[in-house]
mmCIF file of C-alpha atoms in Angstrom:
data_model
loop_
_atom_site.group_PDB
_atom_site.id
_atom_site.type_symbol
_atom_site.label_atom_id
_atom_site.label_comp_id
_atom_site.label_asym_id
_atom_site.label_seq_id
_atom_site.Cartn_x
_atom_site.Cartn_y
_atom_site.Cartn_z
ATOM 1 C CA UNK Q 16 -69.386 85.838 -144.996
ATOM 2 C CA UNK Q 17 -66.753 84.317 -142.393
ATOM 3 C CA UNK Q 18 -63.282 84.974 -142.380
ATOM 4 C CA UNK Q 19 -62.249 81.977 -144.813
ATOM 5 C CA UNK Q 20 -65.124 82.903 -147.516
ATOM 6 C CA UNK Q 21 -62.381 83.060 -150.959
ATOM 7 C CA UNK Q 22 -62.826 86.283 -151.882
ATOM 8 C CA UNK Q 23 -62.747 85.597 -155.842
ATOM 9 C CA UNK Q 24 -62.618 82.533 -156.427
ATOM 10 C CA UNK Q 25 -60.293 80.901 -159.274
ATOM 11 C CA UNK Q 26 -59.161 77.904 -160.025
ATOM 12 C CA UNK Q 27 -55.700 77.116 -158.041
ATOM 13 C CA UNK Q 28 -53.450 76.158 -161.037
ATOM 14 C CA UNK Q 29 -52.814 80.272 -161.604
ATOM 15 C CA UNK Q 30 -50.998 80.405 -158.534
ATOM 16 C CA UNK Q 31 -48.370 77.448 -158.603
ATOM 17 C CA UNK Q 32 -47.263 79.755 -161.869
ATOM 18 C CA UNK Q 33 -43.497 79.408 -161.915
ATOM 19 C CA UNK Q 34 -43.108 82.974 -160.091
ATOM 20 C CA UNK Q 35 -45.356 82.242 -157.170
ATOM 21 C CA UNK Q 36 -43.809 79.522 -155.048
ATOM 22 C CA UNK Q 37 -44.620 80.618 -151.652
ATOM 23 C CA UNK Q 38 -47.042 82.518 -150.294
ATOM 24 C CA UNK Q 39 -49.033 83.173 -146.724
ATOM 25 C CA UNK Q 40 -52.614 81.766 -145.784
ATOM 26 C CA UNK Q 41 -53.614 86.061 -146.127
ATOM 27 C CA UNK Q 42 -52.077 86.362 -149.635
ATOM 28 C CA UNK Q 43 -53.846 82.755 -150.510
ATOM 29 C CA UNK Q 44 -56.874 84.406 -149.132
ATOM 30 C CA UNK Q 45 -56.559 87.418 -151.383
ATOM 31 C CA UNK Q 46 -56.636 85.066 -154.374
ATOM 32 C CA UNK Q 47 -59.892 83.210 -153.365
ATOM 33 C CA UNK Q 48 -58.412 80.277 -151.780
ATOM 34 C CA UNK Q 49 -59.669 79.315 -148.244
ATOM 35 C CA UNK Q 50 -58.315 78.115 -145.287
ATOM 36 C CA UNK Q 51 -60.531 74.747 -146.581
ATOM 37 C CA UNK Q 52 -58.926 74.342 -149.790
ATOM 38 C CA UNK Q 53 -55.227 75.512 -148.546
ATOM 39 C CA UNK Q 54 -55.645 72.309 -145.946
ATOM 40 C CA UNK Q 55 -56.590 70.065 -148.751
ATOM 41 C CA UNK Q 56 -53.709 71.172 -151.072
ATOM 42 C CA UNK Q 57 -51.346 70.561 -148.280
ATOM 43 C CA UNK Q 58 -53.085 67.120 -147.405
ATOM 44 C CA UNK Q 59 -49.918 64.300 -147.766
ATOM 45 C CA UNK Q 60 -48.847 63.914 -151.675
ATOM 46 C CA UNK Q 61 -50.934 66.994 -152.551
ATOM 47 C CA UNK Q 62 -49.453 69.293 -154.342
ATOM 48 C CA UNK Q 63 -48.993 72.023 -151.820
ATOM 49 C CA UNK Q 64 -47.374 71.605 -148.320
ATOM 50 C CA UNK Q 65 -46.636 73.494 -145.770
ATOM 51 C CA UNK Q 66 -42.879 74.672 -144.668
ATOM 52 C CA UNK Q 67 -44.482 76.674 -141.291
ATOM 53 C CA UNK Q 68 -47.275 78.024 -140.425
ATOM 54 C CA UNK Q 69 -48.977 80.070 -142.533
ATOM 55 C CA UNK Q 70 -46.444 79.822 -145.030
ATOM 56 C CA UNK Q 71 -47.273 77.353 -148.114
ATOM 57 C CA UNK Q 72 -44.862 75.819 -150.518
ATOM 58 C CA UNK Q 73 -46.504 75.690 -153.756
ATOM 59 C CA UNK Q 74 -44.776 72.397 -155.412
ATOM 60 C CA UNK Q 75 -44.058 68.971 -154.177
ATOM 61 C CA UNK Q 76 -40.569 68.318 -153.339
ATOM 62 C CA UNK Q 77 -37.981 69.380 -151.138
ATOM 63 C CA UNK Q 78 -37.687 73.879 -150.923
ATOM 64 C CA UNK Q 79 -34.520 75.302 -151.763
ATOM 65 C CA UNK Q 80 -32.363 77.305 -149.691
ATOM 66 C CA UNK Q 81 -33.950 80.497 -150.789
ATOM 67 C CA UNK Q 82 -37.105 79.201 -150.372
ATOM 68 C CA UNK Q 83 -36.590 78.169 -146.651
ATOM 69 C CA UNK Q 84 -34.637 81.474 -146.303
ATOM 70 C CA UNK Q 85 -37.928 83.668 -147.683
ATOM 71 C CA UNK Q 86 -40.704 81.290 -145.745
ATOM 72 C CA UNK Q 87 -38.837 82.165 -142.643
ATOM 73 C CA UNK Q 88 -38.654 85.884 -143.257
ATOM 74 C CA UNK Q 89 -42.264 85.496 -144.276
ATOM 75 C CA UNK Q 90 -43.084 83.284 -140.787
ATOM 76 C CA UNK Q 91 -41.593 86.419 -138.975
ATOM 77 C CA UNK Q 92 -42.632 89.414 -140.849
ATOM 78 C CA UNK Q 93 -44.860 91.691 -139.274
ATOM 79 C CA UNK Q 94 -48.092 91.536 -141.819
ATOM 80 C CA UNK Q 95 -49.055 95.015 -143.199
ATOM 81 C CA UNK Q 96 -51.885 96.127 -145.211
ATOM 82 C CA UNK Q 97 -50.615 96.195 -148.675
ATOM 83 C CA UNK Q 98 -51.951 98.893 -151.591
ATOM 84 C CA UNK Q 99 -54.623 98.234 -153.354
ATOM 85 C CA UNK Q 100 -52.479 99.095 -156.591
ATOM 86 C CA UNK Q 101 -50.551 96.136 -157.651
ATOM 87 C CA UNK Q 102 -51.109 94.053 -154.370
ATOM 88 C CA UNK Q 103 -54.106 92.602 -152.421
ATOM 89 C CA UNK Q 104 -57.231 94.357 -152.247
ATOM 90 C CA UNK Q 105 -57.075 96.999 -149.593
ATOM 91 C CA UNK Q 106 -57.712 96.042 -146.311
ATOM 92 C CA UNK Q 107 -56.373 92.955 -146.487
ATOM 93 C CA UNK Q 108 -53.158 92.300 -145.169
ATOM 94 C CA UNK Q 109 -50.049 90.712 -146.798
ATOM 95 C CA UNK Q 110 -46.372 89.746 -145.972
ATOM 96 C CA UNK Q 111 -45.014 89.764 -149.105
ATOM 97 C CA UNK Q 112 -45.771 91.251 -151.741
ATOM 98 C CA UNK Q 113 -43.438 89.752 -154.281
ATOM 99 C CA UNK Q 114 -42.522 86.617 -154.447
ATOM 100 C CA UNK Q 115 -39.580 84.650 -154.300
ATOM 101 C CA UNK Q 116 -38.245 84.444 -157.790
ATOM 102 C CA UNK Q 117 -40.562 86.915 -159.115
ATOM 103 C CA UNK Q 118 -39.351 90.553 -160.531
ATOM 104 C CA UNK Q 119 -38.683 93.167 -157.217
ATOM 105 C CA UNK Q 120 -37.020 92.559 -153.684
ATOM 106 C CA UNK Q 121 -39.551 91.325 -151.260
ATOM 107 C CA UNK Q 122 -40.421 93.467 -148.530
ATOM 108 C CA UNK Q 123 -40.118 91.714 -144.492
ATOM 109 C CA UNK Q 124 -41.002 94.205 -142.037
ATOM 110 C CA UNK Q 125 -39.047 94.024 -138.988
ATOM 111 C CA UNK Q 126 -37.628 90.392 -139.486
ATOM 112 C CA UNK Q 127 -34.125 90.069 -140.874
ATOM 113 C CA UNK Q 128 -32.035 86.351 -141.644
ATOM 114 C CA UNK Q 129 -29.346 86.247 -138.804
ATOM 115 C CA UNK Q 130 -26.533 83.705 -136.996
ATOM 116 C CA UNK Q 131 -25.017 80.779 -139.325
ATOM 117 C CA UNK Q 132 -27.344 81.469 -142.244
ATOM 118 C CA UNK Q 133 -26.636 85.618 -142.631
ATOM 119 C CA UNK Q 134 -22.706 84.595 -142.089
ATOM 120 C CA UNK Q 135 -22.938 82.811 -145.692
ATOM 121 C CA UNK Q 136 -25.154 84.949 -146.793
ATOM 122 C CA UNK Q 137 -22.171 87.308 -145.903
ATOM 123 C CA UNK Q 138 -20.128 85.042 -147.591
ATOM 124 C CA UNK Q 139 -18.054 83.409 -144.929
ATOM 125 C CA UNK Q 140 -16.312 79.952 -145.843
ATOM 126 C CA UNK Q 141 -16.061 79.105 -141.986
ATOM 127 C CA UNK Q 142 -19.647 79.163 -142.112
ATOM 128 C CA UNK Q 143 -21.844 76.187 -143.277
ATOM 129 C CA UNK Q 144 -23.937 76.107 -146.456
ATOM 130 C CA UNK Q 145 -27.392 76.792 -146.959
ATOM 131 C CA UNK Q 146 -28.971 73.713 -147.734
ATOM 132 C CA UNK Q 147 -26.930 71.952 -144.488
ATOM 133 C CA UNK Q 148 -28.360 74.173 -141.884
ATOM 134 C CA UNK Q 149 -31.189 72.680 -139.961
ATOM 135 C CA UNK Q 150 -32.841 75.883 -139.203
ATOM 136 C CA UNK Q 151 -32.575 79.322 -139.991
ATOM 137 C CA UNK Q 152 -32.351 82.416 -137.342
ATOM 138 C CA UNK Q 153 -34.376 85.422 -137.938
ATOM 139 C CA UNK Q 154 -34.070 88.766 -135.908
ATOM 140 C CA UNK Q 155 -37.095 89.548 -135.001
ATOM 141 C CA UNK Q 156 -38.192 92.983 -131.964
ATOM 142 C CA UNK Q 157 -38.224 90.959 -128.383
ATOM 143 C CA UNK Q 158 -42.134 91.882 -128.346
ATOM 144 C CA UNK Q 159 -42.966 90.671 -131.209
ATOM 145 C CA UNK Q 160 -44.940 87.173 -130.206
ATOM 146 C CA UNK Q 161 -43.329 84.046 -132.512
ATOM 147 C CA UNK Q 162 -42.174 80.994 -131.248
ATOM 148 C CA UNK Q 163 -39.344 78.924 -133.091
ATOM 149 C CA UNK Q 164 -40.928 76.340 -134.570
ATOM 150 C CA UNK Q 165 -39.328 73.891 -137.591
ATOM 151 C CA UNK Q 166 -36.833 75.517 -139.343
ATOM 152 C CA UNK Q 167 -37.393 78.948 -138.055
ATOM 153 C CA UNK Q 168 -35.222 79.994 -134.916
ATOM 154 C CA UNK Q 169 -36.749 83.060 -133.835
ATOM 155 C CA UNK Q 170 -34.011 85.260 -132.090
ATOM 156 C CA UNK Q 171 -35.343 88.744 -130.294
ATOM 157 C CA UNK Q 172 -33.275 92.063 -130.034
ATOM 158 C CA UNK Q 173 -34.498 94.902 -128.069
ATOM 159 C CA UNK Q 174 -33.052 97.298 -130.938
ATOM 160 C CA UNK Q 175 -33.385 95.614 -134.357
ATOM 161 C CA UNK Q 176 -30.465 96.564 -136.590
ATOM 162 C CA UNK Q 177 -30.685 98.039 -140.013
ATOM 163 C CA UNK Q 178 -30.738 95.186 -142.277
ATOM 164 C CA UNK Q 179 -28.344 94.571 -145.626
ATOM 165 C CA UNK Q 180 -29.898 93.404 -148.638
ATOM 166 C CA UNK Q 181 -28.031 90.299 -150.232
ATOM 167 C CA UNK Q 182 -29.186 88.584 -152.704
ATOM 168 C CA UNK Q 183 -32.541 89.850 -152.034
ATOM 169 C CA UNK Q 184 -32.617 88.956 -147.897
ATOM 170 C CA UNK Q 185 -32.341 91.172 -145.513
ATOM 171 C CA UNK Q 186 -29.948 90.184 -143.367
ATOM 172 C CA UNK Q 187 -28.139 91.232 -140.019
ATOM 173 C CA UNK Q 188 -24.864 93.276 -139.994
ATOM 174 C CA UNK Q 189 -21.925 90.755 -139.855
ATOM 175 C CA UNK Q 190 -21.142 92.209 -136.424
ATOM 176 C CA UNK Q 191 -24.552 90.710 -135.237
ATOM 177 C CA UNK Q 192 -25.148 87.915 -136.958
ATOM 178 C CA UNK Q 193 -21.830 86.715 -135.740
ATOM 179 C CA UNK Q 194 -23.050 87.033 -132.136
ATOM 180 C CA UNK Q 195 -26.450 85.585 -132.761
ATOM 181 C CA UNK Q 196 -24.135 82.600 -134.324
ATOM 182 C CA UNK Q 197 -21.759 82.274 -131.162
ATOM 183 C CA UNK Q 198 -24.780 82.576 -129.122
ATOM 184 C CA UNK Q 199 -25.573 78.263 -130.287
ATOM 185 C CA UNK Q 200 -21.964 77.509 -130.801
ATOM 186 C CA UNK Q 201 -20.481 75.312 -128.366
ATOM 187 C CA UNK Q 202 -17.389 74.165 -130.632
ATOM 188 C CA UNK Q 203 -14.299 76.645 -129.867
ATOM 189 C CA UNK Q 204 -12.615 75.423 -132.839
ATOM 190 C CA UNK Q 205 -15.815 76.597 -135.238
ATOM 191 C CA UNK Q 206 -15.722 79.583 -133.373
ATOM 192 C CA UNK Q 207 -12.377 80.703 -134.010
ATOM 193 C CA UNK Q 208 -12.704 80.160 -137.469
ATOM 194 C CA UNK Q 209 -15.414 82.156 -137.714
ATOM 195 C CA UNK Q 210 -14.181 85.413 -135.701
ATOM 196 C CA UNK Q 211 -10.853 85.043 -137.590
ATOM 197 C CA UNK Q 212 -12.461 84.946 -140.930
ATOM 198 C CA UNK Q 213 -14.732 87.816 -139.669
ATOM 199 C CA UNK Q 214 -11.192 90.042 -139.330
ATOM 200 C CA UNK Q 215 -8.889 88.601 -141.809
ATOM 201 C CA UNK Q 216 -11.950 88.844 -144.504
ATOM 202 C CA UNK Q 217 -12.137 92.532 -143.791
ATOM 203 C CA UNK Q 218 -16.153 91.986 -143.136
ATOM 204 C CA UNK Q 219 -15.860 94.005 -139.532
ATOM 205 C CA UNK Q 220 -13.586 95.436 -136.962
ATOM 206 C CA UNK Q 221 -12.936 93.194 -133.840
ATOM 207 C CA UNK Q 222 -14.308 96.219 -131.654
ATOM 208 C CA UNK Q 223 -17.761 95.878 -133.515
ATOM 209 C CA UNK Q 224 -17.611 92.413 -132.857
ATOM 210 C CA UNK Q 225 -16.704 92.818 -128.920
ATOM 211 C CA UNK Q 226 -19.273 94.815 -128.590
ATOM 212 C CA UNK Q 227 -21.821 92.347 -129.509
ATOM 213 C CA UNK Q 228 -20.842 89.869 -128.296
ATOM 214 C CA UNK Q 229 -20.853 91.804 -125.164
ATOM 215 C CA UNK Q 230 -24.494 93.288 -125.239
ATOM 216 C CA UNK Q 231 -25.322 89.751 -125.730
ATOM 217 C CA UNK Q 232 -23.793 88.593 -122.549
ATOM 218 C CA UNK Q 233 -21.331 86.234 -124.140
ATOM 219 C CA UNK Q 234 -18.199 87.243 -122.915
ATOM 220 C CA UNK Q 235 -18.556 85.356 -119.146
ATOM 221 C CA UNK Q 236 -18.254 82.199 -121.593
ATOM 222 C CA UNK Q 237 -14.645 80.586 -121.443
ATOM 223 C CA UNK Q 238 -14.688 79.458 -125.067
ATOM 224 C CA UNK Q 239 -15.707 82.683 -126.096
ATOM 225 C CA UNK Q 240 -13.201 84.581 -124.191
ATOM 226 C CA UNK Q 241 -10.703 82.535 -125.592
ATOM 227 C CA UNK Q 242 -11.888 83.537 -128.713
ATOM 228 C CA UNK Q 243 -12.456 87.135 -128.577
ATOM 229 C CA UNK Q 244 -8.297 87.198 -127.105
ATOM 230 C CA UNK Q 245 -7.183 85.142 -130.404
ATOM 231 C CA UNK Q 246 -9.431 87.906 -132.493
ATOM 232 C CA UNK Q 247 -8.297 90.810 -130.599
ATOM 233 C CA UNK Q 248 -4.941 89.550 -131.349
ATOM 234 C CA UNK Q 249 -5.385 88.997 -135.206
ATOM 235 C CA UNK Q 250 -7.193 92.762 -135.568
ATOM 236 C CA UNK Q 251 -4.158 93.710 -133.770
ATOM 237 C CA UNK Q 252 -1.536 92.619 -136.400
ATOM 238 C CA UNK Q 253 -3.431 93.596 -139.331
ATOM 239 C CA UNK Q 254 -3.772 97.118 -137.885
ATOM 240 C CA UNK Q 255 -0.015 96.964 -137.508
ATOM 241 C CA UNK Q 256 0.195 95.565 -140.882
ATOM 242 C CA UNK Q 257 -1.570 98.373 -142.519
ATOM 243 C CA UNK Q 258 0.197 101.044 -140.088
ATOM 244 C CA UNK Q 259 3.800 99.722 -141.522
ATOM 245 C CA UNK Q 260 2.071 99.611 -145.168
ATOM 246 C CA UNK Q 261 0.592 103.190 -145.062
ATOM 247 C CA UNK Q 262 4.391 105.232 -143.802
ATOM 248 C CA UNK Q 263 5.960 103.569 -146.319
ATOM 249 C CA UNK Q 264 3.965 103.544 -149.356
ATOM 250 C CA UNK Q 265 2.961 107.209 -148.287
ATOM 251 C CA UNK Q 266 6.354 108.041 -148.387
ATOM 252 C CA UNK Q 267 6.263 108.928 -144.584
ATOM 253 C CA UNK Q 268 9.652 109.185 -142.001
ATOM 254 C CA UNK Q 269 10.306 105.423 -140.598
ATOM 255 C CA UNK Q 270 9.611 105.884 -136.923
ATOM 256 C CA UNK Q 271 10.443 103.428 -134.096
ATOM 257 C CA UNK Q 272 8.194 101.200 -133.752
ATOM 258 C CA UNK Q 273 6.408 99.875 -130.868
ATOM 259 C CA UNK Q 274 8.404 101.675 -127.596
ATOM 260 C CA UNK Q 275 8.081 102.526 -123.902
ATOM 261 C CA UNK Q 276 8.480 105.907 -123.097
ATOM 262 C CA UNK Q 277 9.945 107.457 -119.380
ATOM 263 C CA UNK Q 278 11.377 110.784 -118.300
ATOM 264 C CA UNK Q 279 15.210 110.396 -117.227
ATOM 265 C CA UNK Q 280 15.185 109.097 -114.463
ATOM 266 C CA UNK Q 281 11.623 108.958 -113.691
ATOM 267 C CA UNK Q 282 9.063 106.854 -114.322
ATOM 268 C CA UNK Q 283 7.198 105.021 -117.409
ATOM 269 C CA UNK Q 284 4.923 107.223 -118.985
ATOM 270 C CA UNK Q 285 3.594 104.270 -121.629
ATOM 271 C CA UNK Q 286 3.822 102.815 -124.456
ATOM 272 C CA UNK Q 287 3.169 103.525 -128.505
ATOM 273 C CA UNK Q 288 2.898 102.434 -131.525
ATOM 274 C CA UNK Q 289 5.295 104.170 -133.333
ATOM 275 C CA UNK Q 290 7.058 107.843 -132.305
ATOM 276 C CA UNK Q 291 9.222 110.044 -134.364
ATOM 277 C CA UNK Q 292 11.847 111.586 -131.937
ATOM 278 C CA UNK Q 293 13.110 114.036 -133.808
ATOM 279 C CA UNK Q 294 9.800 115.846 -134.328
ATOM 280 C CA UNK Q 295 8.006 114.455 -130.950
ATOM 281 C CA UNK Q 296 5.495 112.982 -132.558
ATOM 282 C CA UNK Q 297 3.894 109.778 -131.049
ATOM 283 C CA UNK Q 298 1.449 108.012 -132.675
ATOM 284 C CA UNK Q 299 -1.466 105.135 -130.913
ATOM 285 C CA UNK Q 300 -3.664 102.780 -132.688
ATOM 286 C CA UNK Q 301 -7.599 102.682 -130.944
ATOM 287 C CA UNK Q 302 -6.897 100.382 -128.066
ATOM 288 C CA UNK Q 303 -10.444 99.764 -127.465
ATOM 289 C CA UNK Q 304 -10.964 96.964 -129.473
ATOM 290 C CA UNK Q 305 -10.669 94.651 -125.785
ATOM 291 C CA UNK Q 306 -13.324 92.807 -123.725
ATOM 292 C CA UNK Q 307 -15.776 95.350 -123.180
ATOM 293 C CA UNK Q 308 -15.382 95.214 -119.452
ATOM 294 C CA UNK Q 309 -12.106 96.214 -119.040
ATOM 295 C CA UNK Q 310 -12.867 99.357 -121.577
ATOM 296 C CA UNK Q 311 -13.334 102.305 -118.740
ATOM 297 C CA UNK Q 312 -9.879 101.631 -116.953
ATOM 298 C CA UNK Q 313 -7.966 100.778 -120.507
ATOM 299 C CA UNK Q 314 -9.361 104.201 -122.070
ATOM 300 C CA UNK Q 315 -9.155 106.155 -118.683
ATOM 301 C CA UNK Q 316 -5.042 105.144 -118.745
ATOM 302 C CA UNK Q 317 -4.968 105.869 -122.413
ATOM 303 C CA UNK Q 318 -6.353 109.204 -121.887
ATOM 304 C CA UNK Q 319 -3.891 109.827 -118.864
ATOM 305 C CA UNK Q 320 -1.124 108.816 -120.959
ATOM 306 C CA UNK Q 321 -2.235 111.062 -124.033
ATOM 307 C CA UNK Q 322 -2.859 114.155 -121.078
ATOM 308 C CA UNK Q 323 0.942 114.124 -119.673
ATOM 309 C CA UNK Q 324 2.609 113.253 -122.873
ATOM 310 C CA UNK Q 325 0.833 116.692 -124.612
ATOM 311 C CA UNK Q 326 2.048 118.249 -121.229
ATOM 312 C CA UNK Q 327 5.461 117.284 -121.803
ATOM 313 C CA UNK Q 328 4.977 118.939 -125.587
ATOM 314 C CA UNK Q 329 4.726 115.842 -127.800
ATOM 315 C CA UNK Q 330 1.849 115.296 -130.343
ATOM 316 C CA UNK Q 331 -0.039 112.199 -129.963
ATOM 317 C CA UNK Q 332 -1.547 110.957 -133.586
ATOM 318 C CA UNK Q 333 -4.628 108.942 -132.579
ATOM 319 C CA UNK Q 334 -5.937 106.645 -135.929
ATOM 320 C CA UNK Q 335 -8.233 103.197 -135.488
ATOM 321 C CA UNK Q 336 -7.569 100.286 -137.450
ATOM 322 C CA UNK Q 337 -10.905 100.877 -139.420
ATOM 323 C CA UNK Q 338 -9.685 104.404 -140.576
ATOM 324 C CA UNK Q 339 -6.324 102.490 -141.647
ATOM 325 C CA UNK Q 340 -8.210 99.716 -143.564
ATOM 326 C CA UNK Q 341 -10.659 102.352 -145.560
ATOM 327 C CA UNK Q 342 -9.036 105.380 -146.016
ATOM 328 C CA UNK Q 343 -5.242 105.053 -145.154
ATOM 329 C CA UNK Q 344 -4.248 107.931 -147.839
ATOM 330 C CA UNK Q 345 -6.373 110.336 -145.393
ATOM 331 C CA UNK Q 346 -4.224 108.621 -142.386
ATOM 332 C CA UNK Q 347 -0.843 109.256 -143.534
ATOM 333 C CA UNK Q 348 -2.422 113.211 -144.469
ATOM 334 C CA UNK Q 349 -2.864 112.881 -140.953
ATOM 335 C CA UNK Q 350 0.572 112.037 -140.152
ATOM 336 C CA UNK Q 351 2.328 114.055 -142.373
ATOM 337 C CA UNK Q 352 0.770 117.358 -141.358
ATOM 338 C CA UNK Q 353 1.866 116.290 -137.556
ATOM 339 C CA UNK Q 354 4.849 115.842 -138.523
ATOM 340 C CA UNK Q 355 4.803 118.822 -140.644
ATOM 341 C CA UNK Q 356 3.861 121.133 -138.117
ATOM 342 C CA UNK Q 357 6.456 120.255 -134.724
ATOM 343 C CA UNK Q 358 8.626 122.632 -135.730
ATOM 344 C CA UNK Q 359 6.024 125.824 -134.809
ATOM 345 C CA UNK Q 360 5.508 123.830 -131.607
ATOM 346 C CA UNK Q 361 7.987 124.752 -128.520
ATOM 347 C CA UNK Q 362 10.595 122.100 -127.701
ATOM 348 C CA UNK Q 363 9.541 119.328 -126.383
ATOM 349 C CA UNK Q 364 10.572 117.536 -122.779
ATOM 350 C CA UNK Q 365 13.189 115.075 -123.562
ATOM 351 C CA UNK Q 366 12.236 111.334 -122.761
ATOM 352 C CA UNK Q 367 13.680 108.291 -123.044
ATOM 353 C CA UNK Q 368 12.899 105.572 -125.802
ATOM 354 C CA UNK Q 369 12.816 101.755 -124.624
ATOM 355 C CA UNK Q 370 11.819 98.654 -126.841
ATOM 356 C CA UNK Q 371 8.453 97.676 -125.774
#
C-alpha cells in the first residue's frame, strides 16, 4: 500500500455535505480520497479547489472570510495524531478535528491569526474588513518550516502568546496583533488610527503596546515613534480622566492636581499627579508607558523621587492606568487608607507646592 492509497474508498459527494467545507490532504486520505483523486477534483472548473498547499475547499466559487481564516490556520497548524474515537483512524495525522461550520471549535496547534485580520476579529473599526485583506497573517513558532504563500503570510515568534478565541478562531492578543500589523504598515495615518483605537476602545494599555513594539524592534522607525508619542499622550489623558472620576465618584478629598514639589529654598523634588498637602500624601500614575529604551532611566528617576519623598515623611501612592480602569473602587480604597492613616505618622517636612 502506498502513501496515496485510499484507506476506505467511499463516494466523494459525502464530503461536501454542508458541514465540511475545508479539509487537509491528510484528512481527505482518512476518508479514502487519494492524492490523485484530490488533484482531479481540484482541476479548473472542478467541484473543489486548493486554497493553500494541502488545504482543499470542498466547493466551487470564492471562499468566505471564515473559510479563508480557517484555511490559513489549517495550513499553518502543526499536525497532530487524531484520536481513534470520533476522529481519524489512530496513527493518521489531522490538523483540524472539527470543520468550520460544524459542531465544536477547531483545534489548531501552534498557530493563531495575528495582524490586521486579528484586529478586525477583536472588533477594531479602523482595521480593514476581512474580505478586503489580500493576505491573512498567521503567527507560528520561529522554528516551524513554513513559507508565506497565497493568502497566508507567516509571522514567526520565539515565544507564542496564549491565543484568545474569537468566534471559534484562535487570535493573538491585541498588543501582539498590533505589533504584527505595524510591522507591515507604512501609512502613518492608518498606524495612528489603530493605536488610538486600541487605547480609546479599552482594548489594551499603552505600556503593553509599547512593549510589543519594542520586542519587534519597530521603535526605530520614525513614523512608529511619532505614533507611539501620540499613543502615550492619549493613554496618559485617559488615565488622568479616570483618576479625576475616581476621586470624585468615591468621595475622596479634592487634591491639588499635577504639581511640582520643592524644598523651601532648595532643589526641585519632582512632579506628582495629585497631592493632599494636609495629609502629606502624593499620588503618581505609572510612568512606564513610555518608549522602552528610556525605561531604565525613567524608572530610576521615579524610584529616586519616591525615596526622597518618603524620607521627608510624605506617603507616595502608586496607581496603574489598568487598575484605575478595571477596579477604580479598590484604587479609591488604597488612596483613602493612605489619607486616613496620615494622622498616625510623624509630621512630614514642609514642601513648597507649585503648578506643573
